[in-house]
Amino acid sequence: MAAKDMREPIESGCPDPWQYMHPSMRKNFGQWKYHEHPRPGVLRHVAYSGDEIWTVKAGTQRILDVFSLRKLCDIGDEFADGFVHFTLRSNIEYMVTEEARVQPLIDALEQAGFVVGGTQNTVAMISHTQGWLHCDIPGTDASGVVKSMMDELIDEFRNATMPNRVHITTSCCQINCGGQGDIAINIQHTKPPKINHDLVANVCERPSVVARCPVAAIRPAMVNGKPSLEVDERKCICCGACYPPCPPMQINDAEHSKLAIWVGGNHSNARGKPTFQKLVAAGIPNNPPRWPEATAIVKRILKAYKEGARDWERVNEWIERIGWPRFFEEVDLPFTKYHIDTWRGSRSSFNASTYIRF
Amino acid sequence: MAIEKHHTPMLDQLESGPWPSFISGIKRLRDEHPEARINEMTNDLLGQLEHSYETRKGYWKGGTVSVFGYGGGIIPRFSEVGGAFPKSKEFHTLRVQPPAGNHYSTKMLRQLADSWEKHGSGLVTFHGQTGNIMFIGADTPATQHFFDEVNEYGWDLGGAGPCVRTAMSCVGSARCEMSCTNELKSHRMLVNNFVDDVHRPALPYKFKFKVSGCPNDCQNAIERSDFAVIGTWRDDMKVDQDEVKKYVKTKGRQYIIDNVITRCPTNALSLNDDDSFTINNRDCVRCMHCLNVMPKALHPGDDKGVTILIGGKRTLKIGDLMGTVLVPFKKLETEEDYESMVELAETIIDFWAENGLEHERCGEMIERIGLANFLDGIGIEADPNMLAHPRQSSYIRLDGWDEAAEEWFERQAEQRAAG
């Protein structure tokens, strides 16, 4: 089609949410006074006007088919004034203005197979990346990992019995989408990329691939008479950063791409500054369709945290109090030389004191 | 006409268990949707996904797909095994920008669902990790048709590639007493100032704005955005002493001491003998903990504004970085206030576009050139709030010390004069 026949886009950018906001939220915008947590999955916010709004939060499969999306809309129309809000972790929230409408809404959601919970000191919905369903560089399928784990952690989503909220995240590669989590389940490759030298010259912009490597392990080379790239395997840290700009440098490996578990990432400023997550377990099989080994370790960590942490302590604060030696003991995980950081700034993670717990 | 369904024994195992199953949802599209195109597309999608589960490999490749007039916004996906799964061999995602704060009417969600099933696979996620609505699964012509349709009724594509990305903001003032700013306004003014940079990727790498209404930072802005706007306040927090006493009475003194007083990171709280609180507001760092525990008794002050941090990002290439304080406090009341924030963002993006290396995030550029040089480059004066502590290393030339010290005293005097 000729360019003149094409429709010019309207560059409207981010839409104004005002038109889609629950009327009580519009009316009391910026005028909220306090909130309560009457039961897991329900929040009650009270405005200075005296108005109150009851929020019911529910977990879904996140990747919604239009049937499920319309079901969620039906519930919103019948029980909640026709307005919804999505949280950062892809939960759906419904708002009603009277307490009497809360229970029928919960019943309708549960009856339709959605899970009410995820508020305050619960294990919140696992924040997840895309995986084999759609990503071009995934080492695993986050959707499947998350479904498998949430099946096992559903009681912790429904019942707010953790010391504080627990945010779990997943990442299907080492470099990209998943954020920091109290517990993070991330891909960790253990072998350098396998290079298809026949394709590199045609597919990859070689200087950008060389520049992408965090440890300068890639250099241009002639292989079998063709311009290609080679990897110094003694330097390579197997991060996979070269794979997105150069797909012939395949990093994913059915056997050697493993899962690693990290703990103690925390975005909030409450009680302490935001923290990065730390490696605790690696070499965990990437084992579809249910990933039982990874789930077992996550459950051990959650059990120890639930039993050992004080009210309001996030995972990082709990470990800071009890110390890393006891953490490894309590969750029954090996401590190895691989836990010692080797990247820039690593020295600040060493113990330069006599602070030892006995 | 009945389709030949792929055998999916591994995926079938993800249909058991109490959590809602995305596999069951995809199967509903395959088995129950009235349109044969969707049945066939989702059938082949399941076939390819099962193949991934069996071989533990992904089979999607990127490429170049966009809509007319834009250079980004679509995540192109071409199957490497399209011969075996032809109906889903093109399975692109459209990234569509959500309304600030992720509010929707069911009416609008239904309209989007109707448009999507007309052109795409019928699969959608609210929202992806960057914050977009992810309409997952459309062939190349359908991306244009779907975009044309939803663009007419108010929806635009988000960013993909080296560009300004879709922004995110918390529910904030719409439903949260902790909110110290109008998140929605900052979100839209910032990202909508850069629509050209969103739609036509031409920056060193991605650039993200995120807005959280308070330091609880529910949007993970400090770690996950290049430009984090976080609501805060600079006067005294508001204390309802009657409510404080009620908390103490209900929970007991020990609970309040163990969970509030001793958890303050700067020891700014005292529990008095009459069960009221004394708060040293000059020591308070606005961490939010005591407000979180006692939301009825403690509230942010009235002199509200935002803190702006720059340079947060995830691992690639030099490792994870938290954002760094650039503006300790900024009022956001008048239109000029907001416009000056947008101008700051423009200055930073221009400087980074000029000085950043290919595939280098803003925070990595700052790491490479040094914070002091970055501040010089964007014309912002150094402030002790930007640091956890001053330098520990003596390896620095200090020839310019006297002038810098003089300038500091001059600025202090100007600020005092300005009140």
GROMACS .gro file of N, CA, C and O in nm, chain A residues 179-258:
model
  320
  179GLY      N    1   1.275  -0.789   3.831
  179GLY     CA    2   1.331  -0.692   3.923
  179GLY      C    3   1.385  -0.757   4.048
  179GLY      O    4   1.410  -0.877   4.052
  180GLN      N    5   1.407  -0.675   4.149
  180GLN     CA    6   1.453  -0.725   4.278
  180GLN      C    7   1.338  -0.788   4.354
  180GLN      O    8   1.226  -0.738   4.350
  181GLY      N    9   1.365  -0.895   4.427
  181GLY     CA   10   1.259  -0.958   4.503
  181GLY      C   11   1.310  -1.004   4.638
  181GLY      O   12   1.429  -1.027   4.656
  182ASP      N   13   1.215  -1.018   4.734
  182ASP     CA   14   1.252  -1.085   4.859
  182ASP      C   15   1.307  -1.223   4.827
  182ASP      O   16   1.400  -1.271   4.891
  183ILE      N   17   1.246  -1.285   4.726
  183ILE     CA   18   1.299  -1.409   4.672
  183ILE      C   19   1.290  -1.398   4.520
  183ILE      O   20   1.185  -1.360   4.467
  184ALA      N   21   1.399  -1.426   4.450
  184ALA     CA   22   1.396  -1.421   4.303
  184ALA      C   23   1.441  -1.555   4.248
  184ALA      O   24   1.539  -1.613   4.297
  185ILE      N   25   1.368  -1.604   4.149
  185ILE     CA   26   1.404  -1.730   4.084
  185ILE      C   27   1.446  -1.693   3.943
  185ILE      O   28   1.362  -1.658   3.859
  186ASN      N   29   1.576  -1.699   3.917
  186ASN     CA   30   1.628  -1.650   3.789
  186ASN      C   31   1.711  -1.756   3.719
  186ASN      O   32   1.777  -1.838   3.783
  187ILE      N   33   1.709  -1.748   3.588
  187ILE     CA   34   1.797  -1.835   3.508
  187ILE      C   35   1.943  -1.798   3.534
  187ILE      O   36   1.977  -1.681   3.549
  188GLN      N   37   2.028  -1.900   3.544
  188GLN     CA   38   2.172  -1.878   3.553
  188GLN      C   39   2.239  -1.979   3.460
  188GLN      O   40   2.232  -2.099   3.483
  189HIS      N   41   2.299  -1.926   3.353
  189HIS     CA   42   2.366  -2.015   3.258
  189HIS      C   43   2.499  -2.059   3.317
  189HIS      O   44   2.562  -1.986   3.393
  190THR      N   45   2.542  -2.179   3.279
  190THR     CA   46   2.668  -2.230   3.337
  190THR      C   47   2.771  -2.266   3.230
  190THR      O   48   2.880  -2.312   3.264
  191LYS      N   49   2.737  -2.247   3.104
  191LYS     CA   50   2.833  -2.275   2.996
  191LYS      C   51   2.836  -2.158   2.898
  191LYS      O   52   2.734  -2.092   2.878
  192PRO      N   53   2.952  -2.134   2.837
  192PRO     CA   54   2.962  -2.026   2.737
  192PRO      C   55   2.869  -2.053   2.618
  192PRO      O   56   2.823  -2.166   2.599
  193PRO      N   57   2.842  -1.949   2.539
  193PRO     CA   58   2.753  -1.968   2.424
  193PRO      C   59   2.811  -2.066   2.322
  193PRO      O   60   2.933  -2.075   2.307
  194LYS      N   61   2.721  -2.136   2.255
  194LYS     CA   62   2.764  -2.223   2.143
  194LYS      C   63   2.742  -2.142   2.015
  194LYS      O   64   2.630  -2.101   1.985
  195ILE      N   65   2.851  -2.122   1.942
  195ILE     CA   66   2.845  -2.029   1.829
  195ILE      C   67   2.826  -2.104   1.697
  195ILE      O   68   2.900  -2.197   1.666
  196ASN      N   69   2.726  -2.061   1.621
  196ASN     CA   70   2.710  -2.111   1.486
  196ASN      C   71   2.782  -2.016   1.391
  196ASN      O   72   2.728  -1.914   1.349
  197HIS      N   73   2.907  -2.049   1.362
  197HIS     CA   74   2.994  -1.955   1.290
  197HIS      C   75   2.946  -1.927   1.147
  197HIS      O   76   2.983  -1.827   1.088
  198ASP      N   77   2.863  -2.016   1.093
  198ASP     CA   78   2.814  -1.993   0.957
  198ASP      C   79   2.719  -1.873   0.951
  198ASP      O   80   2.701  -1.813   0.847
  199LEU      N   81   2.657  -1.843   1.062
  199LEU     CA   82   2.552  -1.740   1.059
  199LEU      C   83   2.597  -1.603   1.111
  199LEU      O   84   2.534  -1.502   1.083
  200VAL      N   85   2.704  -1.601   1.191
  200VAL     CA   86   2.740  -1.477   1.263
  200VAL      C   87   2.755  -1.357   1.168
  200VAL      O   88   2.698  -1.251   1.191
  201ALA      N   89   2.830  -1.377   1.060
  201ALA     CA   90   2.860  -1.263   0.972
  201ALA      C   91   2.732  -1.201   0.915
  201ALA      O   92   2.723  -1.079   0.899
  202ASN      N   93   2.634  -1.283   0.885
  202ASN     CA   94   2.512  -1.231   0.822
  202ASN      C   95   2.412  -1.175   0.921
  202ASN      O   96   2.330  -1.091   0.887
  203VAL      N   97   2.414  -1.227   1.045
  203VAL     CA   98   2.308  -1.193   1.141
  203VAL      C   99   2.351  -1.086   1.241
  203VAL      O  100   2.269  -1.007   1.286
  204CYS      N  101   2.481  -1.083   1.273
  204CYS     CA  102   2.521  -1.001   1.388
  204CYS      C  103   2.604  -0.881   1.347
  204CYS      O  104   2.691  -0.891   1.260
  205GLU      N  105   2.579  -0.771   1.415
  205GLU     CA  106   2.664  -0.654   1.397
  205GLU      C  107   2.781  -0.675   1.493
  205GLU      O  108   2.768  -0.650   1.614
  206ARG      N  109   2.892  -0.722   1.442
  206ARG     CA  110   2.996  -0.776   1.530
  206ARG      C  111   3.052  -0.677   1.632
  206ARG      O  112   3.068  -0.712   1.748
  207PRO      N  113   3.081  -0.551   1.592
  207PRO     CA  114   3.135  -0.459   1.694
  207PRO      C  115   3.039  -0.437   1.812
  207PRO      O  116   3.083  -0.428   1.927
  208SER      N  117   2.907  -0.433   1.785
  208SER     CA  118   2.816  -0.413   1.900
  208SER      C  119   2.813  -0.535   1.989
  208SER      O  120   2.792  -0.523   2.109
  209VAL      N  121   2.831  -0.653   1.931
  209VAL     CA  122   2.832  -0.774   2.014
  209VAL      C  123   2.957  -0.774   2.102
  209VAL      O  124   2.950  -0.804   2.222
  210VAL      N  125   3.069  -0.736   2.044
  210VAL     CA  126   3.194  -0.727   2.121
  210VAL      C  127   3.175  -0.629   2.236
  210VAL      O  128   3.212  -0.655   2.351
  211ALA      N  129   3.112  -0.515   2.207
  211ALA     CA  130   3.094  -0.411   2.308
  211ALA      C  131   2.995  -0.453   2.417
  211ALA      O  132   3.000  -0.403   2.529
  212ARG      N  133   2.906  -0.543   2.386
  212ARG     CA  134   2.802  -0.583   2.481
  212ARG      C  135   2.857  -0.668   2.596
  212ARG      O  136   2.797  -0.677   2.702
  213CYS      N  137   2.971  -0.733   2.575
  213CYS     CA  138   3.021  -0.829   2.675
  213CYS      C  139   3.073  -0.756   2.799
  213CYS      O  140   3.161  -0.671   2.789
  214PRO      N  141   3.022  -0.791   2.918
  214PRO     CA  142   3.066  -0.721   3.040
  214PRO      C  143   3.211  -0.747   3.079
  214PRO      O  144   3.267  -0.671   3.155
  215VAL      N  145   3.271  -0.856   3.027
  215VAL     CA  146   3.408  -0.888   3.068
  215VAL      C  147   3.506  -0.891   2.950
  215VAL      O  148   3.615  -0.947   2.960
  216ALA      N  149   3.465  -0.833   2.839
  216ALA     CA  150   3.551  -0.826   2.721
  216ALA      C  151   3.607  -0.962   2.681
  216ALA      O  152   3.727  -0.978   2.656
  217ALA      N  153   3.521  -1.061   2.676
  217ALA     CA  154   3.565  -1.197   2.642
  217ALA      C  155   3.541  -1.230   2.495
  217ALA      O  156   3.576  -1.338   2.449
  218ILE      N  157   3.478  -1.137   2.421
  218ILE     CA  158   3.445  -1.166   2.281
  218ILE      C  159   3.537  -1.085   2.189
  218ILE      O  160   3.559  -0.967   2.213
  219ARG      N  161   3.589  -1.150   2.087
  219ARG     CA  162   3.668  -1.076   1.989
  219ARG      C  163   3.637  -1.127   1.848
  219ARG      O  164   3.599  -1.244   1.831
  220PRO      N  165   3.657  -1.038   1.750
  220PRO     CA  166   3.633  -1.080   1.611
  220PRO      C  167   3.734  -1.187   1.570
  220PRO      O  168   3.849  -1.185   1.618
  221ALA      N  169   3.694  -1.277   1.486
  221ALA     CA  170   3.786  -1.382   1.442
  221ALA      C  171   3.738  -1.435   1.307
  221ALA      O  172   3.621  -1.424   1.273
  222MET      N  173   3.830  -1.490   1.231
  222MET     CA  174   3.793  -1.562   1.109
  222MET      C  175   3.781  -1.709   1.146
  222MET      O  176   3.874  -1.768   1.200
  223VAL      N  177   3.666  -1.767   1.122
  223VAL     CA  178   3.649  -1.909   1.151
  223VAL      C  179   3.603  -1.978   1.022
  223VAL      O  180   3.505  -1.934   0.960
  224ASN      N  181   3.673  -2.081   0.984
  224ASN     CA  182   3.645  -2.152   0.858
  224ASN      C  183   3.637  -2.057   0.739
  224ASN      O  184   3.548  -2.068   0.654
  225GLY      N  185   3.724  -1.958   0.743
  225GLY     CA  186   3.729  -1.863   0.632
  225GLY      C  187   3.620  -1.757   0.634
  225GLY      O  188   3.608  -1.678   0.541
  226LYS      N  189   3.537  -1.757   0.737
  226LYS     CA  190   3.430  -1.657   0.744
  226LYS      C  191   3.450  -1.565   0.863
  226LYS      O  192   3.494  -1.611   0.969
  227PRO      N  193   3.415  -1.437   0.847
  227PRO     CA  194   3.424  -1.349   0.963
  227PRO      C  195   3.322  -1.393   1.069
  227PRO      O  196   3.205  -1.413   1.037
  228SER      N  197   3.371  -1.410   1.190
  228SER     CA  198   3.281  -1.451   1.299
  228SER      C  199   3.330  -1.390   1.429
  228SER      O  200   3.402  -1.289   1.429
  229LEU      N  201   3.288  -1.448   1.540
  229LEU     CA  202   3.330  -1.401   1.671
  229LEU      C  203   3.378  -1.520   1.750
  229LEU      O  204   3.329  -1.632   1.732
  230GLU      N  205   3.476  -1.495   1.838
  230GLU     CA  206   3.513  -1.605   1.927
  230GLU      C  207   3.510  -1.559   2.072
  230GLU      O  208   3.522  -1.440   2.101
  231VAL      N  209   3.489  -1.656   2.160
  231VAL     CA  210   3.474  -1.625   2.302
  231VAL      C  211   3.591  -1.685   2.377
  231VAL      O  212   3.623  -1.803   2.359
  232ASP      N  213   3.655  -1.603   2.459
  232ASP     CA  214   3.758  -1.654   2.549
  232ASP      C  215   3.685  -1.722   2.665
  232ASP      O  216   3.632  -1.656   2.755
  233GLU      N  217   3.682  -1.854   2.661
  233GLU     CA  218   3.598  -1.926   2.756
  233GLU      C  219   3.651  -1.921   2.899
  233GLU      O  220   3.578  -1.949   2.994
  234ARG      N  221   3.780  -1.881   2.915
  234ARG     CA  222   3.830  -1.866   3.053
  234ARG      C  223   3.777  -1.737   3.115
  234ARG      O  224   3.763  -1.726   3.236
  235LYS      N  225   3.750  -1.638   3.030
  235LYS     CA  226   3.698  -1.512   3.082
  235LYS      C  227   3.546  -1.510   3.090
  235LYS      O  228   3.487  -1.439   3.172
  236CYS      N  229   3.483  -1.587   3.003
  236CYS     CA  230   3.336  -1.580   2.988
  236CYS      C  231   3.266  -1.609   3.121
  236CYS      O  232   3.299  -1.705   3.191
  237ILE      N  233   3.168  -1.525   3.156
  237ILE     CA  234   3.091  -1.545   3.279
  237ILE      C  235   2.953  -1.603   3.248
  237ILE      O  236   2.866  -1.610   3.334
  238CYS      N  237   2.931  -1.641   3.123
  238CYS     CA  238   2.810  -1.714   3.083
  238CYS      C  239   2.682  -1.636   3.114
  238CYS      O  240   2.580  -1.694   3.152
  239CYS      N  241   2.688  -1.504   3.095
  239CYS     CA  242   2.571  -1.422   3.130
  239CYS      C  243   2.467  -1.419   3.019
  239CYS      O  244   2.350  -1.391   3.043
  240GLY      N  245   2.511  -1.444   2.895
  240GLY     CA  246   2.416  -1.443   2.784
  240GLY      C  247   2.392  -1.305   2.725
  240GLY      O  248   2.303  -1.291   2.640
  241ALA      N  249   2.469  -1.205   2.763
  241ALA     CA  250   2.446  -1.070   2.710
  241ALA      C  251   2.470  -1.064   2.559
  241ALA      O  252   2.414  -0.978   2.491
  242CYS      N  253   2.552  -1.154   2.506
  242CYS     CA  254   2.580  -1.153   2.362
  242CYS      C  255   2.467  -1.216   2.281
  242CYS      O  256   2.459  -1.196   2.160
  243TYR      N  257   2.382  -1.292   2.345
  243TYR     CA  258   2.283  -1.369   2.271
  243TYR      C  259   2.173  -1.280   2.207
  243TYR      O  260   2.141  -1.299   2.088
  244PRO      N  261   2.117  -1.182   2.279
  244PRO     CA  262   2.014  -1.100   2.212
  244PRO      C  263   2.063  -1.029   2.086
  244PRO      O  264   1.995  -1.034   1.983
  245PRO      N  265   2.183  -0.964   2.088
  245PRO     CA  266   2.225  -0.899   1.963
  245PRO      C  267   2.280  -0.997   1.861
  245PRO      O  268   2.302  -0.959   1.747
  246CYS      N  269   2.304  -1.120   1.902
  246CYS     CA  270   2.366  -1.217   1.810
  246CYS      C  271   2.309  -1.358   1.835
  246CYS      O  272   2.373  -1.440   1.902
  247PRO      N  273   2.191  -1.385   1.783
  247PRO     CA  274   2.126  -1.515   1.810
  247PRO      C  275   2.209  -1.638   1.774
  247PRO      O  276   2.189  -1.742   1.836
  248PRO      N  277   2.303  -1.629   1.678
  248PRO     CA  278   2.386  -1.750   1.657
  248PRO      C  279   2.476  -1.783   1.776
  248PRO      O  280   2.542  -1.888   1.775
  249MET      N  281   2.485  -1.694   1.876
  249MET     CA  282   2.562  -1.727   1.997
  249MET      C  283   2.465  -1.782   2.102
  249MET      O  284   2.432  -1.716   2.200
  250GLN      N  285   2.421  -1.904   2.079
  250GLN     CA  286   2.315  -1.963   2.162
  250GLN      C  287   2.366  -1.986   2.304
  250GLN      O  288   2.461  -2.059   2.327
  251ILE      N  289   2.300  -1.923   2.401
  251ILE     CA  290   2.341  -1.938   2.541
  251ILE      C  291   2.253  -2.039   2.613
  251ILE      O  292   2.294  -2.103   2.709
  252ASN      N  293   2.129  -2.052   2.566
  252ASN     CA  294   2.037  -2.144   2.635
  252ASN      C  295   2.076  -2.288   2.607
  252ASN      O  296   2.106  -2.324   2.495
  253ASP      N  297   2.071  -2.366   2.711
  253ASP     CA  298   2.112  -2.504   2.700
  253ASP      C  299   2.017  -2.588   2.785
  253ASP      O  300   1.993  -2.556   2.901
  254ALA      N  301   1.965  -2.692   2.724
  254ALA     CA  302   1.863  -2.773   2.792
  254ALA      C  303   1.913  -2.827   2.926
  254ALA      O  304   1.837  -2.837   3.021
  255GLU      N  305   2.041  -2.856   2.931
  255GLU     CA  306   2.093  -2.916   3.054
  255GLU      C  307   2.165  -2.813   3.143
  255GLU      O  308   2.151  -2.814   3.265
  256HIS      N  309   2.242  -2.725   3.079
  256HIS     CA  310   2.331  -2.639   3.156
  256HIS      C  311   2.274  -2.502   3.193
  256HIS      O  312   2.338  -2.427   3.266
  257SER      N  313   2.159  -2.466   3.140
  257SER     CA  314   2.094  -2.344   3.188
  257SER      C  315   2.014  -2.385   3.312
  257SER      O  316   1.923  -2.466   3.304
  258LYS      N  317   2.055  -2.329   3.425
  258LYS     CA  318   1.998  -2.372   3.553
  258LYS      C  319   1.916  -2.259   3.614
  258LYS      O  320   1.919  -2.145   3.566
   0.00000   0.00000   0.00000
